[in-house]
XYZ file of C-alpha atoms in Angstrom:
657
model
C -5.767 -45.066 -22.744
C -5.639 -48.133 -20.233
C -8.432 -48.404 -18.156
C -8.890 -51.073 -15.230
C -12.043 -51.580 -13.430
C -11.715 -53.422 -10.278
C -14.757 -54.661 -8.775
C -14.785 -56.088 -5.074
C -18.621 -55.933 -4.451
C -19.121 -52.790 -2.556
C -15.704 -51.798 -2.977
C -14.797 -50.669 -6.483
C -11.876 -49.017 -7.971
C -11.387 -47.702 -11.461
C -7.980 -46.467 -12.380
C -7.090 -44.853 -16.193
C -3.956 -43.621 -18.015
C -3.667 -40.264 -19.301
C -1.981 -39.432 -22.791
C 1.365 -39.622 -21.015
C 0.777 -42.948 -19.289
C 0.637 -41.759 -15.790
C -1.835 -43.864 -13.745
C -4.882 -42.024 -12.313
C -7.526 -42.912 -9.852
C -10.920 -42.241 -11.509
C -13.147 -43.606 -9.201
C -13.541 -45.323 -5.682
C -16.459 -46.639 -3.909
C -19.560 -48.217 -4.786
C -21.119 -48.215 -8.160
C -18.078 -46.506 -10.007
C -17.211 -49.631 -12.150
C -18.287 -49.129 -15.907
C -19.384 -45.739 -15.535
C -18.147 -43.163 -18.038
C -15.584 -40.565 -17.124
C -16.662 -37.297 -15.992
C -13.264 -35.556 -16.749
C -10.349 -36.090 -18.750
C -8.083 -38.480 -17.115
C -5.199 -35.775 -16.328
C -7.831 -34.258 -13.808
C -7.903 -37.175 -11.518
C -5.501 -37.841 -8.850
C -2.346 -39.863 -9.141
C -3.090 -43.272 -8.333
C 0.291 -43.903 -7.007
C 2.523 -40.987 -6.255
C 6.106 -41.147 -6.134
C 8.666 -39.062 -4.282
C 9.129 -35.687 -5.968
C 6.223 -36.070 -8.267
C 3.768 -33.937 -6.235
C 6.405 -31.725 -4.306
C 3.953 -30.422 -1.780
C 2.196 -33.774 -1.018
C 3.095 -37.123 0.502
C 4.347 -39.785 -1.653
C 3.783 -43.797 -1.693
C 7.181 -44.583 -2.740
C 10.508 -43.545 -2.565
C 13.707 -45.450 -3.562
C 17.389 -44.462 -4.698
C 18.347 -45.869 -7.566
C 21.496 -47.810 -8.691
C 22.932 -44.752 -10.315
C 22.091 -42.399 -6.991
C 18.824 -40.765 -8.610
C 16.251 -40.223 -5.930
C 13.147 -39.625 -7.858
C 10.811 -41.815 -9.894
C 8.539 -40.950 -12.724
C 6.291 -44.145 -13.451
C 4.135 -44.918 -16.602
C 1.759 -47.558 -16.873
C 2.684 -50.107 -19.911
C 0.470 -53.190 -19.296
C -2.512 -54.276 -17.144
C -3.482 -57.925 -16.810
C -6.154 -59.885 -14.802
C -6.761 -63.303 -13.857
C -9.259 -65.527 -11.982
C -8.025 -66.526 -8.238
C -10.277 -68.660 -5.764
C -13.042 -66.180 -5.135
C -12.170 -63.131 -7.001
C -9.590 -61.558 -9.606
C -5.956 -60.560 -9.238
C -5.265 -57.373 -11.277
C -1.621 -56.289 -12.264
C -1.102 -53.263 -13.466
C 2.882 -52.685 -14.704
C 4.504 -49.322 -14.154
C 7.881 -48.595 -15.406
C 10.152 -45.653 -14.569
C 10.829 -43.065 -17.329
C 14.679 -43.262 -17.128
C 15.746 -46.120 -14.740
C 15.575 -50.181 -15.312
C 12.777 -50.274 -12.503
C 9.287 -51.819 -12.674
C 6.526 -51.099 -10.134
C 3.536 -53.435 -10.153
C 0.266 -52.538 -8.513
C -1.420 -55.688 -7.479
C -5.170 -55.758 -6.574
C -6.942 -58.811 -5.693
C -10.827 -58.736 -5.213
C -12.741 -60.498 -2.590
C -16.306 -59.782 -3.608
C -17.888 -62.192 -1.085
C -16.737 -59.674 1.811
C -16.687 -56.361 -0.437
C -13.093 -56.525 0.377
C -9.915 -55.145 -1.983
C -6.746 -56.485 -1.151
C -3.417 -54.308 -2.407
C 0.106 -54.252 -2.371
C 3.295 -53.231 -4.774
C 5.827 -55.176 -6.118
C 9.232 -53.663 -7.046
C 11.548 -55.201 -9.681
C 15.060 -53.655 -10.801
C 17.933 -54.634 -13.114
C 20.483 -53.467 -10.254
C 19.652 -53.222 -6.550
C 18.085 -50.138 -5.433
C 17.353 -48.979 -2.007
C 13.837 -48.798 -1.124
C 13.159 -46.206 1.357
C 9.115 -46.362 1.190
C 7.012 -48.549 -0.580
C 3.197 -47.950 0.811
C 0.597 -51.029 -0.016
C -1.619 -48.045 -1.214
C -2.623 -44.477 -1.652
C -6.235 -43.976 -2.174
C -7.760 -40.447 -3.027
C -11.003 -38.925 -2.033
C -12.915 -35.570 -2.471
C -14.928 -33.669 -0.185
C -14.190 -31.195 2.592
C -14.771 -32.767 6.057
C -13.229 -36.141 6.447
C -12.587 -37.674 9.682
C -10.118 -40.296 10.963
C -10.941 -42.974 13.494
C -7.890 -44.974 14.902
C -6.894 -46.987 17.728
C -4.076 -46.801 19.736
C -2.491 -47.510 23.283
C 0.390 -49.629 24.952
C -0.058 -52.584 27.387
C -3.353 -52.608 29.043
C -4.643 -49.960 26.952
C -5.161 -51.739 23.398
C -7.885 -50.412 21.196
C -7.896 -46.915 22.630
C -10.142 -45.167 20.271
C -9.894 -41.551 18.586
C -11.885 -39.885 16.290
C -10.773 -36.540 14.909
C -11.588 -34.222 11.846
C -8.924 -33.877 9.362
C -7.769 -30.524 8.708
C -5.252 -29.335 5.817
C -1.852 -31.182 6.104
C -0.815 -34.973 7.141
C -2.108 -36.681 10.115
C 0.405 -39.704 10.659
C -0.571 -42.476 12.756
C 2.286 -44.908 13.180
C 3.339 -47.773 15.526
C 6.611 -48.789 16.769
C 7.821 -52.003 18.648
C 8.095 -54.317 15.767
C 7.149 -57.533 17.716
C 4.213 -56.062 19.263
C 3.131 -52.825 17.308
C -0.049 -52.240 19.888
C 0.631 -48.668 19.559
C -1.418 -48.648 16.500
C -4.052 -50.573 15.096
C -5.970 -50.568 11.842
C -7.207 -47.420 10.869
C -11.006 -46.512 9.630
C -11.298 -43.569 7.398
C -14.287 -41.713 7.811
C -15.322 -39.826 5.071
C -18.645 -37.912 5.628
C -19.203 -34.441 4.416
C -21.023 -33.645 7.579
C -19.207 -35.174 10.253
C -18.060 -38.920 11.405
C -20.385 -41.599 10.212
C -22.270 -43.717 12.546
C -22.841 -47.567 12.518
C -25.573 -47.291 9.887
C -25.275 -44.132 8.256
C -22.569 -42.365 6.105
C -19.815 -43.427 3.685
C -16.774 -45.067 5.082
C -13.714 -46.704 4.329
C -12.018 -49.510 6.644
C -8.430 -49.836 5.898
C -6.160 -52.110 7.634
C -2.715 -53.751 7.054
C -1.998 -57.384 6.911
C 1.218 -57.026 8.676
C 2.862 -58.338 11.563
C 5.427 -55.402 11.989
C 4.823 -51.701 12.182
C 2.340 -49.857 10.494
C 2.005 -46.184 9.069
C -0.983 -44.477 7.908
C -0.851 -41.093 6.322
C -4.344 -39.161 6.242
C -3.666 -36.073 3.933
C -5.877 -33.135 3.271
C -4.449 -30.755 0.664
C -5.844 -27.226 0.205
C -7.914 -27.734 -2.415
C -9.750 -30.423 -0.771
C -8.737 -33.636 -2.126
C -7.868 -36.211 0.405
C -5.561 -39.188 0.505
C -5.053 -42.080 2.509
C -1.724 -43.846 2.378
C -1.277 -47.008 3.964
C 1.760 -49.318 4.712
C 4.469 -50.587 6.780
C 6.575 -48.065 8.822
C 9.420 -47.101 6.573
C 11.546 -45.904 9.285
C 14.351 -48.520 9.934
C 13.022 -50.280 7.129
C 15.259 -49.343 4.389
C 16.524 -52.161 2.374
C 18.732 -52.858 -0.686
C 17.169 -55.091 -3.278
C 16.280 -56.077 -6.630
C 12.932 -57.354 -5.696
C 10.809 -56.360 -3.139
C 6.836 -56.873 -2.101
C 5.487 -54.616 0.279
C 3.069 -55.759 2.933
C -0.563 -56.255 1.868
C -3.635 -53.836 2.728
C -7.144 -54.311 2.759
C -9.952 -52.325 2.173
C -13.884 -52.378 2.667
C -16.130 -49.690 1.617
C -19.503 -48.897 2.964
C -22.261 -46.658 2.021
C -24.276 -47.407 4.930
C -21.945 -46.693 8.068
C -19.499 -48.426 10.073
C -21.339 -51.571 10.902
C -21.249 -53.192 7.334
C -17.152 -52.744 7.091
C -16.842 -55.009 10.554
C -19.043 -57.564 9.404
C -17.423 -58.016 6.434
C -14.040 -58.067 7.791
C -15.416 -60.379 10.637
C -16.256 -63.040 7.550
C -13.222 -62.546 5.907
C -11.046 -63.321 8.929
C -13.399 -66.102 9.985
C -13.174 -67.774 6.518
C -9.956 -66.849 4.932
C -7.554 -65.874 7.513
C -8.053 -67.535 11.028
C -7.139 -70.989 11.219
C -10.416 -73.188 11.808
C -12.020 -69.793 11.895
C -15.451 -71.230 11.321
C -15.302 -73.490 14.577
C -16.407 -73.062 17.801
C -13.786 -71.947 20.262
C -13.309 -73.966 23.661
C -13.944 -72.309 26.899
C -10.566 -72.008 28.503
C -9.043 -71.861 32.248
C -5.603 -70.266 32.442
C -3.464 -70.404 35.505
C -1.739 -67.028 35.496
C -3.618 -64.926 37.583
C -4.225 -67.898 39.984
C -0.926 -68.644 40.698
C 1.737 -66.891 38.784
C 5.129 -68.368 39.063
C 4.073 -70.529 42.131
C 3.533 -73.849 40.599
C 3.394 -77.223 42.149
C 1.503 -80.390 41.207
C -0.964 -80.703 43.755
C -2.070 -77.024 43.306
C -2.504 -77.339 39.953
C -4.128 -80.526 39.840
C -6.905 -79.149 42.238
C -7.216 -76.227 39.813
C -7.899 -78.912 36.839
C -10.112 -80.745 39.216
C -12.473 -77.550 39.556
C -12.282 -76.602 35.717
C -13.547 -79.959 34.765
C -16.419 -79.583 37.459
C -17.272 -75.799 35.912
C -17.585 -77.625 32.532
C -14.677 -75.684 30.946
C -12.928 -77.659 28.025
C -9.108 -76.403 27.866
C -6.751 -76.011 30.892
C -3.792 -73.678 30.037
C -0.665 -73.977 32.108
C 1.179 -70.271 31.972
C 4.513 -69.074 32.729
C 6.718 -70.425 35.302
C 6.966 -74.268 34.178
C 10.491 -74.466 32.935
C 14.169 -73.628 33.537
C 16.864 -75.734 34.882
C 20.145 -73.845 35.826
C 17.985 -70.546 35.996
C 14.739 -71.682 37.192
C 11.843 -69.544 35.943
C 10.670 -68.060 39.282
C 10.351 -64.659 38.009
C 10.557 -62.860 34.671
C 14.504 -62.227 35.131
C 15.590 -65.697 34.068
C 15.004 -68.935 32.186
C 13.593 -67.731 28.905
C 15.363 -69.957 26.223
C 15.904 -72.780 28.596
C 12.706 -74.852 27.543
C 12.896 -77.917 30.050
C 10.601 -78.506 32.658
C 11.376 -77.397 36.210
C 11.817 -80.580 38.430
C 11.902 -78.584 41.554
C 8.286 -77.754 40.910
C 7.131 -80.495 38.907
C 9.487 -83.489 40.025
C 7.681 -85.972 37.490
C 7.833 -83.452 34.695
C 4.512 -82.244 33.052
C 3.397 -85.798 32.452
C 1.272 -86.422 35.318
C -0.525 -83.222 35.308
C -1.258 -83.551 31.380
C -2.528 -86.873 32.095
C -4.506 -86.169 34.943
C -6.268 -83.093 32.796
C -7.009 -85.531 30.098
C -8.578 -88.017 32.599
C -10.866 -85.177 33.563
C -12.030 -84.890 30.014
C -10.077 -81.428 29.338
C -7.423 -80.446 26.652
C -4.256 -79.356 27.956
C -2.136 -75.990 26.675
C 1.018 -74.781 27.551
C 2.671 -70.954 27.592
C 5.689 -70.484 25.683
C 7.742 -67.557 24.539
C 10.304 -68.888 21.830
C 11.282 -65.753 20.275
C 12.721 -64.549 23.395
C 15.651 -65.140 25.646
C 16.864 -63.902 29.230
C 20.730 -63.348 29.440
C 20.164 -65.261 32.623
C 19.678 -68.631 30.364
C 21.927 -71.220 29.577
C 20.535 -70.326 26.007
C 22.278 -66.946 26.040
C 25.560 -68.067 27.550
C 25.954 -70.693 24.514
C 24.616 -68.373 21.728
C 24.857 -64.612 22.625
C 25.245 -63.734 19.000
C 21.888 -64.947 18.281
C 20.032 -61.961 19.845
C 19.137 -58.925 17.928
C 22.044 -56.491 18.454
C 24.668 -54.220 16.710
C 28.280 -54.882 17.433
C 29.897 -52.946 19.973
C 26.568 -51.438 20.957
C 24.924 -51.996 24.314
C 22.268 -54.456 24.365
C 18.789 -52.997 25.352
C 16.889 -55.553 27.709
C 13.203 -55.007 28.440
C 11.547 -56.919 30.968
C 14.936 -58.592 31.346
C 14.926 -60.127 28.240
C 16.411 -59.988 24.514
C 14.819 -60.873 21.489
C 16.299 -63.672 19.204
C 17.237 -62.400 15.778
C 15.129 -64.749 13.666
C 17.143 -63.797 10.563
C 20.061 -65.953 11.494
C 19.035 -69.361 10.312
C 20.391 -71.226 13.284
C 18.171 -68.724 15.807
C 15.298 -69.504 13.389
C 15.725 -73.326 13.340
C 16.182 -73.427 17.121
C 12.960 -71.642 17.810
C 10.820 -73.839 15.451
C 12.704 -76.821 17.155
C 12.221 -75.709 20.685
C 8.293 -75.969 19.850
C 8.578 -79.113 18.020
C 10.277 -80.810 21.084
C 8.066 -79.629 23.594
C 5.161 -81.117 21.857
C 6.875 -84.530 20.934
C 7.938 -84.837 24.631
C 4.454 -84.140 25.603
C 1.735 -85.628 22.994
C -1.015 -84.784 25.393
C -0.588 -80.942 24.692
C -3.206 -79.760 22.097
C -2.932 -76.002 22.784
C -0.055 -73.276 22.739
C -0.426 -69.641 24.031
C 2.660 -67.941 21.966
C 3.624 -64.827 23.981
C 6.344 -62.264 23.070
C 6.901 -59.835 26.074
C 9.224 -56.859 24.619
C 9.476 -54.447 21.889
C 12.015 -54.821 19.300
C 13.586 -51.580 18.748
C 17.146 -51.891 17.847
C 18.656 -51.208 14.606
C 20.731 -54.041 12.651
C 18.478 -56.329 10.551
C 15.930 -54.432 8.729
C 12.566 -54.697 10.503
C 10.688 -55.665 7.427
C 12.981 -58.737 7.062
C 12.564 -59.470 10.917
C 8.894 -59.559 10.532
C 9.047 -61.715 7.565
C 11.183 -64.188 9.402
C 8.780 -64.368 12.457
C 6.076 -65.345 10.007
C 8.501 -68.228 8.642
C 8.569 -69.389 12.068
C 4.960 -69.127 12.650
C 4.243 -70.822 9.289
C 6.719 -73.618 9.914
C 5.015 -74.608 13.211
C 1.568 -74.174 12.044
C 2.514 -76.766 9.250
C 4.450 -79.217 11.415
C 1.659 -78.940 14.094
C -1.856 -78.786 12.403
C -4.030 -80.218 14.877
C -2.470 -77.916 17.983
C -4.256 -74.837 18.790
C -2.324 -71.574 18.843
C -2.998 -68.269 20.479
C -1.466 -64.961 19.543
C -0.189 -63.103 22.811
C 2.248 -60.318 22.611
C 2.132 -58.426 26.146
C -1.674 -58.700 25.700
C -3.107 -57.640 22.237
C 0.135 -56.660 20.444
C -0.416 -59.115 17.685
C -3.851 -58.343 16.451
C -3.451 -57.740 12.830
C -4.927 -59.991 10.083
C -1.785 -61.031 8.411
C -0.171 -62.655 11.659
C -3.265 -64.143 12.663
C -3.395 -66.753 9.650
C -0.869 -68.748 11.682
C -3.317 -68.829 14.767
C -6.473 -69.796 15.832
C -7.320 -66.811 18.209
C -5.457 -63.987 20.246
C -5.121 -62.528 23.784
C -7.040 -59.600 23.511
C -5.541 -57.458 26.176
C -3.796 -58.380 29.556
C -6.265 -55.665 31.008
C -9.223 -57.945 32.071
C -10.824 -55.467 34.400
C -14.518 -55.811 32.710
C -15.324 -52.164 32.714
C -11.803 -51.721 30.659
C -12.523 -54.505 28.639
C -15.945 -53.589 27.471
C -14.175 -50.510 25.819
C -11.145 -52.643 24.460
C -13.674 -55.327 23.251
C -15.406 -52.546 21.451
C -12.538 -51.170 19.759
C -11.364 -54.670 18.725
C -14.788 -55.577 17.346
C -13.959 -53.096 14.471
C -11.533 -55.678 12.997
C -11.877 -59.038 14.699
C -14.685 -61.312 15.040
C -15.420 -62.458 18.613
C -14.365 -66.039 18.145
C -10.889 -64.448 18.035
C -10.922 -62.300 20.848
C -9.918 -64.231 24.373
C -11.723 -62.832 27.317
C -11.364 -64.283 30.663
C -12.831 -63.896 33.996
C -10.357 -62.280 36.659
C -10.047 -60.473 39.783
C -8.737 -57.126 37.847
C -10.342 -54.274 39.101
C -12.226 -56.155 41.937
C -15.604 -56.152 40.169
C -18.425 -58.615 40.855
C -17.719 -62.063 39.248
C -20.874 -61.810 37.886
C -20.167 -58.792 35.796
C -16.774 -60.474 34.727
C -18.641 -63.152 33.283
C -21.010 -61.285 31.367
C -18.377 -59.049 29.732
C -16.250 -62.280 29.002
C -18.906 -64.157 27.453
C -19.288 -61.457 24.729
C -15.788 -62.860 23.616
C -14.040 -66.251 23.709
C -15.016 -67.230 26.996
C -12.874 -68.373 29.772
C -11.277 -67.995 33.453
C -7.910 -66.586 34.725
C -8.543 -66.944 38.504
C -8.149 -69.248 41.237
C -10.968 -71.599 41.061
C -10.478 -73.280 44.609
C -10.985 -69.923 46.024
C -14.493 -68.888 44.829
C -17.206 -68.891 47.300
C -20.288 -70.601 46.820
C -22.240 -67.568 45.277
C -19.410 -66.877 42.947
C -19.073 -70.438 41.934
C -22.626 -70.921 41.356
C -22.326 -68.128 38.817
C -19.751 -69.265 37.064
C -21.159 -72.520 36.504
C -24.275 -71.002 35.260
C -22.131 -68.777 33.025
C -20.451 -71.598 31.614
C -23.754 -73.690 31.094
C -25.326 -70.584 29.382
C -22.226 -69.729 27.198
C -22.372 -73.238 25.754
C -25.740 -72.706 24.909
C -25.169 -69.092 22.753
C -21.401 -69.402 21.939
C -22.087 -70.309 18.235
C -24.128 -66.834 17.933
C -21.419 -64.826 19.688
C -18.623 -66.612 17.974
C -19.778 -66.774 14.239
C -22.826 -64.285 14.396
C -23.019 -60.999 12.749
C -22.198 -58.068 14.921
C -23.962 -55.078 15.565
C -22.537 -52.564 17.951
C -25.534 -50.583 19.395
C -24.261 -48.057 22.074
C -20.507 -46.891 22.120
C -18.896 -47.036 25.640
C -16.239 -44.637 24.268
C -16.777 -41.378 26.307
C -19.659 -42.793 28.111
C -20.680 -45.148 30.932
C -22.763 -47.423 28.682
C -22.236 -49.901 25.965
C -24.153 -52.677 24.133
C -23.774 -54.789 21.058
C -25.676 -57.995 19.760
C -24.849 -60.752 17.788
C -27.148 -62.391 15.229
C -27.046 -65.711 13.771
C -30.035 -67.063 11.670
C -33.074 -66.260 13.555
C -30.940 -66.091 17.135
C -29.623 -62.880 18.751
C -27.886 -62.496 21.801
C -27.622 -58.625 23.261
C -25.041 -57.773 25.506
C -25.855 -54.330 27.470
C -23.325 -52.716 30.116
C -23.555 -50.081 32.746
C -20.218 -49.498 33.778
C -20.758 -47.217 36.662
C -23.599 -45.320 38.505
C -22.956 -41.695 37.732
C -24.819 -41.362 34.613
C -28.222 -42.177 33.632
C -28.871 -44.726 31.220
C -29.468 -43.110 27.629
C -32.748 -44.026 25.834
C -33.735 -47.554 25.230
C -31.635 -49.777 23.042
C -32.567 -49.363 19.452
C -32.008 -53.153 17.962
C -31.373 -53.372 14.071
C -33.701 -56.707 13.963
C -36.947 -57.658 15.752
C -36.975 -59.413 19.066
C -39.506 -62.473 19.026
C -38.582 -63.976 22.033
C -36.247 -62.931 24.581
C -35.017 -65.170 27.673
C -32.851 -63.444 30.172
C -30.314 -66.048 31.221
C -27.281 -63.829 32.249
C -25.597 -64.587 35.712
C -24.834 -61.034 35.199
C -28.416 -59.628 34.983
C -28.830 -56.174 36.979
C -32.315 -55.363 35.849
C -35.291 -56.520 33.730
C -35.038 -56.827 30.082
C -38.032 -56.423 27.947
C -38.523 -55.871 24.176
C -40.981 -52.849 23.493
C -44.325 -53.432 21.836
C -42.872 -53.577 18.363
C -40.051 -55.884 19.413
C -37.147 -53.228 18.291
C -36.040 -51.850 21.613
C -34.807 -53.003 24.889
C -34.710 -51.264 28.248
C -31.537 -50.790 30.360
C -30.533 -52.348 33.727
C -31.907 -50.441 36.323
C -29.407 -51.912 39.447
C -26.532 -50.186 40.652
C -23.196 -50.150 38.442
C -21.241 -51.590 37.114
C -23.650 -54.290 35.803
C -24.850 -56.138 32.879
C -27.292 -58.184 30.987
C -27.662 -60.349 27.935
């Protein structure tokens, strides 16, 4: 018998073989490593089910062999382990009983984060067709599992759903490839008496470290055995290969509710994923909501001057700065022609960059390097570089097409575009990397496209290690922990209405630390500027409005917000998050950040139709509370015992910190 005990801190897994070599999952959760088996191995669930093996259940692996056979039967022949930085890499070798195919389960522990990373590798003597290769398929007992997952498209990212699982399979999957925002990582809530809370109940947080589409199958069999299969979306991803590596999944287990899983994922993201993840993020002023495509040097310099007076640190010039034969006056043309539009900026970007640097700010620029408008010089020269099928109509979205980065020339062009922009303008130290359409055409396999895109991102990061990068894909379409290894932060959502943003940022916080969540004050929703400041201060703070049009009260509010944020942003960006009151399905939300002996509490009343709930219960004691938030709507006082706060009392929407 082969037995493998995998210890990733609170997340543990035990795998064993039966007498026939079939691999079973003998334990998962906390405290299972080293425990004796309660039953013979054959009575435990199959660890990695294959097509046709359990005919009435979902499968993790389906391949068509070189001889046309469609079923795979695996037996374990070897298990190895080796130390890796901060953990152990386990490799369990499984071979097909008839075909010359090896499937290796790879499990990498990150005990400092209670995190287990898993993927599979397939090797064949002759090419096989890989239809499905899920990263993992974990089994659970019990009778009443719940699944929490997040969906939503543009302006509705991180829309939360929690539902009980009944007999059968619940599938949550994304589409769009470039910006798979339909589905974000799943949290599997296994709780016999209902969904877990922030502090109570057993929880598995599961996410895929992948820049393409994701699929999660949550299955409940009639006899009560549950299984969570997670991997890339296999529809449209079939490949014929002799070697294949699946995307990687990550799991965090908690016996004490949802909160510990998020804090572990945040630490993992800051320390192992994000570029300079433990650094402090700059406060940003972006131009999009202020001026749109209507750029001119004088008005932009006026915005820079106000940004400097405000105390912000980075000025970001958004869309509209480029285009020669096809000037970028709207979104119908110009993408692909990355030369400055001299009709808007006669002397180029140089004077604006110099002015920004002279005022003590960094300069950033918007780019969308993977895309092209049919109305562009690039498309006229290289119509074959876009994703398409010969003889089929090319589907435009937002008047643009996607470059096929599996084509070497297109991939090289995309990298060189960014290199040239930065070489021509050495004062640029930040790029907002956007992608504003889905990618649903057939042709090159979707999984290969995602990896080709990562190759481009990796090369840009390698060439320009000192340039900050923000991931944007019509908002928060690229918020996975695979793609973010090449970026410093992401644009959470184009929806910046602070009422909506409270719920969006609440959802995103289940996976992502505040330092990664770009949050700006805008005019969306026509909310009070003070309220917008308070919500944005709970993420990576910034502004996206016309600074020259603020009235005196709004200006004073923004000045105070920047001053306050710069005193608390280390706690917000690097502290441990505690979600206190959920805004999902309610008109109130609250969360706190704790760093050392300093804590920041954000509480939001989103309208005036509901009475506030009871006092806000804190997971730590408040010794001294100073209310400095410009969005303050009422008094905030710790109770006698220092563990509760009172809600705002003024008309809503309101916020306090």
